[in-house]
Amino acid sequence: MGLNEAKLAAAVAAFTLDTDELQAVAAAFRYDIERGLEGNTESTLPVLPAYLGLPTGEEQGEYLALDFGGTNVRVLRLRLLGHGNFTTLAKAAAPLRVSGQYDYTGSSATATELFDFIAGQVDAVLDGDHQTPYRLGHTFSFPSSQKDLRDARLLHWTKEFATSGVEGAYVNALLQEALLRRGIGNVQPTAVINDTVAVLLAAAYERGDTYIGSIYATGQNNCYLESYGEQRPAMILNMESGNFGKLLPNAYDLQLDAGSEKPGRQRLEKMVSGRYLGALFTLAMEDIQGRPLSSSFTSQDMAVLLSDAAAGAEALQRLFGISFSAAEAAALQPLAAAILRRSARLVAAAYTGILWHRAGSGPIVPQQIAIDGSVYEKMPLVQETLTQAMKELLAEDAAKVQLRLAAGGSGLGAALAAAMCKEQ
Ligand code: BGC
C-alpha cells in the first residue's frame, strides 16, 4: 500500500514530548491543584471533596459493592476482615452495551432503564435474599458533586456516556428507586465514591503509606489525600484530572476533541486514556493515508500491533480494509508507541504535580501510588515509560515513590466506603 514516510514521521513527532515540556505540564498541574483548592475558576481541575479520609484498617463486616463507570457494571458481596483482608462471597457483572442487542450508555437509553439494569445485577448477588439488611457502597466513576458521602450528583458524563436523565441527578437516589421497583427493600445505598477514591481506600486498607489513588483505564483520573495543614481534618479529593487542560494539543487532539460528545472537556483524558488512544491512532492514519477510514482502531488493536507486526497487519487490514504487509505494519509501530509513550509521560507529569503539591516546601515522603486499570496493567510500554518519566521529572526523589498496581480496588473500596459511612 505504500506509506507516506514523511507524514508518518511528522505524526510520530506530533506525539513526542521532551523533558522540558513535561516539566512544564507537571508545574501547571500543581498550579491548577492549588488554584482549584482556592476555588479559583481559572483552574481546570475541579478537586471534588470525597467526604472521606483514609480507612483505619479495622473496618470489618459484610457489604455490597457496586462498581459502575466503565464498560461493565460489577456487583460484589464482600466480607471485610481487616488490614487489607477480605473474602468475596458473591459476584455479578454485565456489559452496559452489547452491540446489536442493547446499549445503556447511549442517549436513547433512559436513567430508569440504566438503573433497572444495574438493580438486576445487585439482585444477582443477593441469591434471592430480600430480607437481610445490607449497606451498599457505590463506586461511581464520573465527575460528581457531593455534600456528604451518602449521595452524589452527576455533573456531566465523560468517556462518551450519554444516557439521558442522569446528568444533574443524584445517583444513589436513582439506584434506590430502581432497587425498590425490583422489590429489593433490604439494600441501602449508603456511600458514593469515585473509582480513584476506591483504589486509594483499598490500597490504604492494606498499607498506610498511600496518599494517591489513580485509574488508568477507559478513563484516567487521580485522587489524593489533602491534609489542609492544621486547618481542618484531612480529606480525599477527587481531582477529575482528566479535565486538566493546560496542555499542548496537536492537530489530532484538536480533531478528536471537536468530534467528541463533550468538546472542550476532559482534554488530558482525551490524550491519555484507553477510550481515546485508538481514535488518535486512527486520526493519524487518516492523515498519513490522505483519506477517511471506515472504522477505528482500539487500544487493544494498538497492543496487538506493538507486540506482533504480522498480527498488527491483519488488524489494520480488517479495520481499514486496506492490505498491509508485515513490514508496513512494523513501520507503523513507532506511531502506536509514540501515542502510548506520550500518554504515560503525561500521566507521570500529573503524578508529579500532586507529589509536589503534597510536599509543599518540604521533602517528598516515601510512599506508593496505587494505580488500577487496563492501560496501566496491560498496555505495552506504559509501565516502563511511566517509571522512566518519573525519574526524568523527580530525579533522585523518584526512588521514594513506588508505582503499585492495585487491581480490583473499585469493589473493595466501595465496601470500605460503606463501612466507613457506618462508622461516621
Ligand atoms: C471520570 C472520572 C473517573 C475516570 C476513570 C473519567 O472519565 O470523569 O470520574 O475517575 O474516568 O474511570
Coordinates of C-alpha atoms and ligand atoms in Angstrom, one line a residue:
M1 CA 0.0 0.0 0.0
G2 CA 3.0 2.3 0.4
L3 CA 3.2 4.5 3.5
N4 CA 3.9 8.2 3.2
E5 CA 7.1 8.2 5.3
A6 CA 7.4 12.0 5.7
K7 CA 3.8 12.2 7.0
L8 CA 4.4 9.2 9.3
A9 CA 7.5 10.8 10.8
A10 CA 5.6 14.1 11.3
A11 CA 2.8 12.2 13.1
V12 CA 5.3 10.5 15.4
A13 CA 6.9 13.9 16.1
A14 CA 3.5 15.4 16.9
F15 CA 3.1 12.8 19.7
T16 CA 6.5 13.3 21.2
L17 CA 7.1 15.4 24.4
D18 CA 10.5 16.3 25.6
T19 CA 11.6 16.7 29.3
D20 CA 11.1 20.5 29.4
E21 CA 7.6 20.2 28.0
L22 CA 6.9 17.5 30.6
Q23 CA 8.2 19.6 33.5
A24 CA 6.0 22.5 32.3
V25 CA 2.9 20.2 32.4
A26 CA 3.8 19.0 35.9
A27 CA 4.3 22.5 37.1
A28 CA 1.0 23.7 35.5
F29 CA -0.8 20.7 37.1
R30 CA 0.5 21.7 40.5
Y31 CA -0.6 25.3 39.9
D32 CA -4.1 24.2 38.9
I33 CA -4.4 22.0 42.1
E34 CA -3.5 25.0 44.2
R35 CA -5.8 27.4 42.3
G36 CA -8.6 24.7 42.4
L37 CA -8.3 24.4 46.2
E38 CA -8.8 28.2 46.4
G39 CA -12.0 27.8 44.3
N40 CA -10.3 29.9 41.5
T41 CA -12.2 29.2 38.3
E42 CA -9.0 29.7 36.3
S43 CA -8.1 26.1 37.4
T44 CA -9.1 23.3 35.1
L45 CA -9.1 20.8 38.0
P46 CA -12.4 20.5 39.9
V47 CA -10.8 18.9 43.1
L48 CA -14.1 17.5 44.4
P49 CA -14.3 16.6 48.1
A50 CA -15.0 12.9 48.8
Y51 CA -16.1 13.4 52.4
L52 CA -13.8 10.6 53.5
G53 CA -10.3 10.3 54.9
L54 CA -8.2 7.1 54.8
P55 CA -9.5 3.8 56.4
T56 CA -8.1 2.8 59.8
G57 CA -7.6 -0.8 58.7
E58 CA -10.1 -2.0 61.3
E59 CA -13.1 -2.0 59.1
Q60 CA -15.0 -5.3 59.1
G61 CA -18.3 -6.8 58.1
E62 CA -20.4 -7.8 55.1
Y63 CA -21.2 -5.2 52.4
L64 CA -22.4 -4.9 48.9
A65 CA -20.1 -3.1 46.4
L66 CA -21.3 -1.7 43.1
D67 CA -18.7 -0.7 40.5
F68 CA -20.2 1.5 37.7
G69 CA -18.1 3.5 35.5
G70 CA -16.6 1.7 32.6
T71 CA -17.6 -0.9 30.0
N72 CA -19.0 -3.3 32.6
V73 CA -21.1 -2.9 35.7
R74 CA -20.0 -5.2 38.6
V75 CA -21.5 -6.0 41.9
L76 CA -19.8 -7.9 44.8
R77 CA -20.9 -9.2 48.1
L78 CA -17.8 -8.9 50.3
R79 CA -16.8 -9.6 53.8
L80 CA -14.1 -7.2 55.1
L81 CA -11.7 -8.9 57.5
G82 CA -9.4 -6.0 58.4
H83 CA -6.0 -4.8 57.4
G84 CA -6.3 -5.5 53.7
N85 CA -8.1 -8.8 54.0
F86 CA -11.5 -9.7 52.6
T87 CA -13.4 -12.5 51.0
T88 CA -15.7 -12.3 48.0
L89 CA -19.0 -14.1 48.8
A90 CA -20.8 -13.4 45.5
K91 CA -20.2 -11.5 42.3
A92 CA -22.1 -10.5 39.2
A93 CA -21.0 -8.5 36.2
A94 CA -22.5 -7.5 32.8
P95 CA -21.6 -5.2 30.0
L96 CA -23.6 -2.0 29.7
R97 CA -23.5 -2.2 25.9
V98 CA -23.7 -5.3 23.7
S99 CA -23.6 -4.4 20.0
G100 CA -26.8 -5.2 18.2
Q101 CA -28.6 -6.1 21.5
Y102 CA -28.7 -3.2 24.0
D103 CA -26.9 -0.1 24.9
Y104 CA -27.5 1.6 28.3
T105 CA -24.7 4.1 27.7
G106 CA -26.2 6.0 24.6
S107 CA -28.5 8.9 24.6
S108 CA -31.5 6.8 23.6
A109 CA -31.3 4.9 27.0
T110 CA -33.0 6.5 30.0
A111 CA -31.9 6.7 33.6
T112 CA -34.7 4.3 34.6
E113 CA -33.6 1.7 32.1
L114 CA -29.9 2.0 33.1
F115 CA -30.6 1.8 36.9
D116 CA -33.1 -1.0 36.5
F117 CA -30.4 -2.9 34.7
I118 CA -27.9 -2.2 37.5
A119 CA -30.5 -3.2 40.1
G120 CA -30.8 -6.5 38.3
Q121 CA -27.0 -7.1 38.9
V122 CA -27.4 -6.2 42.6
D123 CA -30.2 -8.7 42.8
A124 CA -27.9 -11.4 41.3
V125 CA -25.5 -11.2 44.3
L126 CA -28.4 -11.4 46.9
D127 CA -29.2 -15.0 45.8
G128 CA -32.9 -14.3 46.3
D129 CA -32.4 -12.8 49.8
H130 CA -34.7 -9.8 50.1
Q131 CA -34.6 -9.8 53.9
T132 CA -31.1 -9.4 55.3
P133 CA -30.2 -5.7 55.6
Y134 CA -27.2 -4.7 53.5
R135 CA -25.3 -1.4 53.1
L136 CA -24.1 -0.8 49.6
G137 CA -21.1 1.2 48.6
H138 CA -21.2 2.6 45.1
T139 CA -18.1 3.3 43.1
F140 CA -19.5 5.8 40.5
S141 CA -16.7 6.8 38.2
F142 CA -17.8 10.1 36.8
P143 CA -17.4 13.8 37.9
S144 CA -19.9 14.2 40.7
S145 CA -20.5 16.8 43.4
Q146 CA -21.2 15.7 46.9
K147 CA -22.5 17.3 50.1
D148 CA -21.8 14.2 52.1
L149 CA -20.7 10.6 51.5
R150 CA -24.2 9.2 51.0
D151 CA -25.1 10.5 47.6
A152 CA -23.6 12.3 44.6
R153 CA -25.0 14.4 41.8
L154 CA -23.6 13.7 38.3
L155 CA -22.1 16.9 37.0
H156 CA -21.7 15.6 33.4
W157 CA -21.0 12.4 31.7
T158 CA -17.5 11.6 30.5
K159 CA -16.0 8.6 28.5
E160 CA -18.6 9.2 25.8
F161 CA -21.5 8.1 28.0
A162 CA -24.7 9.9 27.1
T163 CA -27.6 8.1 28.9
S164 CA -30.4 10.6 29.3
G165 CA -31.8 11.9 32.6
V166 CA -28.7 11.2 34.8
E167 CA -26.8 14.5 34.4
G168 CA -27.8 16.7 37.3
A169 CA -29.4 13.8 39.2
Y170 CA -28.4 12.1 42.5
V171 CA -27.2 8.6 41.5
N172 CA -27.8 6.8 44.8
A173 CA -31.4 8.1 44.8
L174 CA -31.8 6.7 41.2
L175 CA -30.3 3.4 42.4
Q176 CA -32.5 3.2 45.5
E177 CA -35.7 3.8 43.4
A178 CA -34.6 1.1 41.0
L179 CA -34.0 -1.4 43.8
L180 CA -37.4 -0.7 45.2
R181 CA -39.1 -1.1 41.8
R182 CA -37.5 -4.6 41.9
G183 CA -38.8 -5.4 45.3
I184 CA -35.3 -5.0 47.0
G185 CA -36.0 -3.1 50.2
N186 CA -33.1 -4.6 52.2
V187 CA -30.3 -2.9 50.4
Q188 CA -29.4 0.7 51.4
P189 CA -27.0 2.6 49.2
T190 CA -25.0 4.4 51.8
A191 CA -21.9 5.7 50.1
V192 CA -20.8 7.0 46.7
I193 CA -17.1 7.3 45.8
N194 CA -15.1 7.9 42.7
D195 CA -13.1 4.9 41.4
T196 CA -9.8 6.7 42.1
V197 CA -11.0 7.1 45.7
A198 CA -11.9 3.4 45.8
V199 CA -8.4 2.5 44.7
L200 CA -6.8 4.7 47.3
L201 CA -9.1 3.3 50.1
A202 CA -8.4 -0.3 49.0
A203 CA -4.6 0.2 49.0
A204 CA -4.6 2.2 52.2
Y205 CA -6.6 -0.5 53.9
E206 CA -3.5 -2.7 53.5
R207 CA -0.7 -0.2 53.7
G208 CA -0.6 3.2 55.5
D209 CA 1.9 4.9 53.2
T210 CA -0.6 5.5 50.3
Y211 CA -2.0 9.0 49.6
I212 CA -2.6 9.0 45.9
G213 CA -5.0 6.7 44.0
S214 CA -5.2 6.5 40.2
I215 CA -7.2 5.0 37.5
Y216 CA -5.5 4.5 34.1
A217 CA -8.1 2.7 32.0
T218 CA -11.0 3.7 29.7
G219 CA -10.8 7.0 31.6
Q220 CA -7.9 8.5 33.5
N221 CA -8.1 10.3 36.8
N222 CA -6.4 10.7 40.2
C223 CA -7.3 11.5 43.8
Y224 CA -5.1 12.3 46.8
L225 CA -5.3 12.9 50.5
E226 CA -5.4 16.7 51.1
S227 CA -4.0 17.4 54.6
Y228 CA -5.2 21.1 54.7
G229 CA -2.3 21.9 57.0
E230 CA -3.7 22.3 60.6
Q231 CA -6.9 24.0 59.4
R232 CA -9.3 21.0 59.2
P233 CA -9.3 17.2 59.0
A234 CA -7.6 15.6 56.0
M235 CA -9.9 14.6 53.2
I236 CA -9.6 12.7 49.9
L237 CA -10.1 14.9 46.9
N238 CA -11.2 13.6 43.5
M239 CA -9.2 15.7 41.2
E240 CA -11.0 14.9 37.9
S241 CA -7.6 15.3 36.5
G242 CA -8.8 14.1 33.1
N243 CA -10.2 17.6 32.7
F244 CA -6.8 19.2 33.1
G245 CA -6.5 21.5 30.1
K246 CA -3.1 23.3 30.2
L247 CA -1.5 21.2 27.5
L248 CA -0.2 21.5 24.0
P249 CA -2.6 19.6 21.9
N250 CA -1.6 18.5 18.4
A251 CA -3.8 18.6 15.3
Y252 CA -5.1 15.1 16.0
D253 CA -6.0 16.0 19.6
L254 CA -8.0 19.0 18.4
Q255 CA -9.8 16.9 15.8
L256 CA -10.7 14.2 18.3
D257 CA -11.9 16.8 20.8
A258 CA -14.1 18.6 18.2
G259 CA -15.8 15.3 17.2
S260 CA -16.3 14.1 20.8
E261 CA -19.5 14.1 22.9
K262 CA -18.2 17.0 25.1
P263 CA -15.8 19.2 23.1
G264 CA -13.5 21.3 25.3
R265 CA -13.8 19.0 28.3
Q266 CA -11.5 16.2 29.5
R267 CA -8.6 17.4 27.4
L268 CA -6.0 15.4 29.3
E269 CA -8.2 12.3 29.3
K270 CA -8.6 12.6 25.5
M271 CA -4.8 12.5 25.2
V272 CA -4.1 9.6 27.6
S273 CA -7.0 7.2 28.3
G274 CA -7.8 3.9 26.8
R275 CA -11.1 5.2 25.4
Y276 CA -9.2 7.6 23.0
L277 CA -5.8 6.1 22.2
G278 CA -7.1 4.0 19.3
A279 CA -9.0 7.0 18.0
L280 CA -5.8 9.1 18.0
F281 CA -4.0 6.4 16.1
T282 CA -6.9 6.3 13.5
L283 CA -6.9 10.1 13.0
A284 CA -3.1 10.0 12.4
M285 CA -3.6 7.1 10.0
E286 CA -6.2 9.0 8.1
D287 CA -3.8 11.9 7.8
I288 CA -1.0 9.6 6.6
Q289 CA -3.3 7.9 4.1
G290 CA -4.8 11.2 3.0
R291 CA -8.4 9.9 3.2
P292 CA -11.0 8.9 5.8
L293 CA -11.1 5.4 7.2
S294 CA -14.2 3.4 7.6
S295 CA -13.6 2.2 11.2
S296 CA -11.5 2.9 14.2
F297 CA -8.5 1.2 15.9
T298 CA -8.9 0.4 19.6
S299 CA -6.2 0.4 22.3
Q300 CA -6.3 -3.4 22.2
D301 CA -5.5 -3.2 18.4
M302 CA -2.6 -1.0 19.2
A303 CA -1.3 -3.5 21.8
V304 CA -1.5 -6.2 19.1
L305 CA 0.3 -4.1 16.5
L306 CA 3.1 -3.3 19.0
S307 CA 3.6 -6.9 20.1
D308 CA 3.4 -8.6 16.7
A309 CA 3.7 -6.8 13.3
A310 CA 2.1 -9.7 11.3
A311 CA -0.9 -9.8 13.6
G312 CA -0.9 -6.0 13.5
A313 CA -1.1 -6.1 9.7
E314 CA -4.2 -8.3 9.9
A315 CA -5.8 -5.9 12.4
L316 CA -5.1 -2.9 10.2
Q317 CA -6.4 -4.7 7.1
R318 CA -9.6 -5.9 8.9
L319 CA -10.4 -2.5 10.3
F320 CA -9.3 -0.2 7.5
G321 CA -10.0 -2.5 4.5
I322 CA -6.5 -1.8 3.0
S323 CA -3.9 -4.5 2.7
F324 CA -0.8 -4.0 4.8
S325 CA 2.4 -6.1 4.7
A326 CA 4.1 -7.0 8.0
A327 CA 6.9 -4.6 7.1
E328 CA 4.4 -1.7 6.7
A329 CA 2.8 -2.7 10.0
A330 CA 6.2 -2.7 11.6
A331 CA 6.8 0.8 10.2
L332 CA 3.6 1.9 12.0
Q333 CA 4.8 0.6 15.3
P334 CA 6.6 3.8 16.2
L335 CA 3.4 5.7 15.8
A336 CA 1.5 3.5 18.2
A337 CA 4.5 3.6 20.6
A338 CA 4.6 7.4 20.4
I339 CA 0.9 7.7 21.3
L340 CA 1.3 5.3 24.3
R341 CA 4.5 6.9 25.5
R342 CA 3.0 10.4 25.4
S343 CA 0.1 9.0 27.4
A344 CA 2.3 7.5 30.1
R345 CA 4.5 10.6 30.2
L346 CA 1.5 13.0 30.7
V347 CA 0.2 10.7 33.5
A348 CA 3.6 10.8 35.1
A349 CA 3.5 14.7 34.9
A350 CA 0.2 14.6 36.7
Y351 CA 1.5 12.3 39.5
T352 CA 4.5 14.7 39.9
G353 CA 2.3 17.7 40.2
I354 CA 0.4 16.0 43.0
L355 CA 3.6 14.9 44.8
W356 CA 5.0 18.5 44.6
H357 CA 1.8 19.9 45.9
R358 CA 1.6 17.4 48.8
A359 CA 5.2 18.0 49.7
G360 CA 4.8 21.8 49.7
S361 CA 8.1 23.3 50.7
G362 CA 9.1 20.1 52.5
P363 CA 10.6 16.8 51.1
I364 CA 8.6 14.2 49.2
V365 CA 7.9 11.4 51.8
P366 CA 8.4 7.8 50.8
Q367 CA 5.2 6.4 49.5
Q368 CA 3.4 4.3 47.0
I369 CA 0.9 5.5 44.3
A370 CA -1.9 2.9 43.9
I371 CA -2.9 2.5 40.3
D372 CA -5.6 0.4 38.7
G373 CA -6.8 0.0 35.2
S374 CA -6.3 -1.9 32.0
V375 CA -4.0 0.6 30.3
Y376 CA -1.6 0.6 33.2
E377 CA -1.9 -3.2 33.7
K378 CA -1.8 -4.4 30.2
M379 CA -0.7 -2.0 27.5
P380 CA 2.9 -2.4 26.2
L381 CA 5.4 0.3 27.1
V382 CA 3.2 2.1 29.6
Q383 CA 4.7 0.9 32.9
E384 CA 8.3 1.3 31.9
T385 CA 7.6 4.7 30.3
L386 CA 5.9 6.0 33.4
T387 CA 8.7 4.9 35.6
Q388 CA 11.3 6.5 33.3
A389 CA 9.3 9.7 33.1
M390 CA 9.0 9.9 37.0
K391 CA 12.9 9.7 37.1
E392 CA 13.1 12.4 34.5
L393 CA 10.8 14.7 36.5
L394 CA 11.8 13.9 40.1
A395 CA 15.5 12.9 39.7
E396 CA 16.7 11.2 43.0
D397 CA 13.2 11.7 44.6
A398 CA 11.8 9.2 42.2
A399 CA 13.3 6.4 44.3
K400 CA 10.9 7.4 47.2
V401 CA 7.8 6.8 45.1
Q402 CA 6.7 3.3 44.2
L403 CA 4.1 2.8 41.5
R404 CA 2.0 -0.1 42.5
L405 CA -0.7 -2.0 40.6
A406 CA -3.8 -2.1 42.8
A407 CA -6.0 -4.3 40.7
G408 CA -9.7 -4.7 41.7
G409 CA -9.7 -1.8 44.1
S410 CA -13.0 -0.5 42.9
G411 CA -15.1 -3.2 44.6
L412 CA -13.1 -3.4 47.8
G413 CA -13.0 0.4 48.1
A414 CA -16.8 0.7 47.7
A415 CA -17.3 -1.8 50.5
L416 CA -14.8 0.1 52.7
A417 CA -16.7 3.4 52.0
A418 CA -19.9 1.7 53.1
A419 CA -18.2 0.5 56.3
M420 CA -16.7 3.9 56.9
C421 CA -20.0 5.6 56.4
K422 CA -21.5 3.3 59.1
E423 CA -18.7 4.5 61.5
Q424 CA -19.4 8.2 60.8
Ligands
BGC1 C1 -14.2 10.3 35.0 C2 -13.6 10.1 36.4 C3 -13.1 8.7 36.5 C4 -12.2 8.3 35.4 C5 -11.7 6.9 35.5 C6 -13.2 9.8 34.0 O1 -13.8 9.9 32.7 O2 -14.5 11.6 34.8 O3 -14.5 10.4 37.4 O4 -12.4 8.5 37.8 O5 -12.8 8.5 34.2 O6 -12.7 5.9 35.4

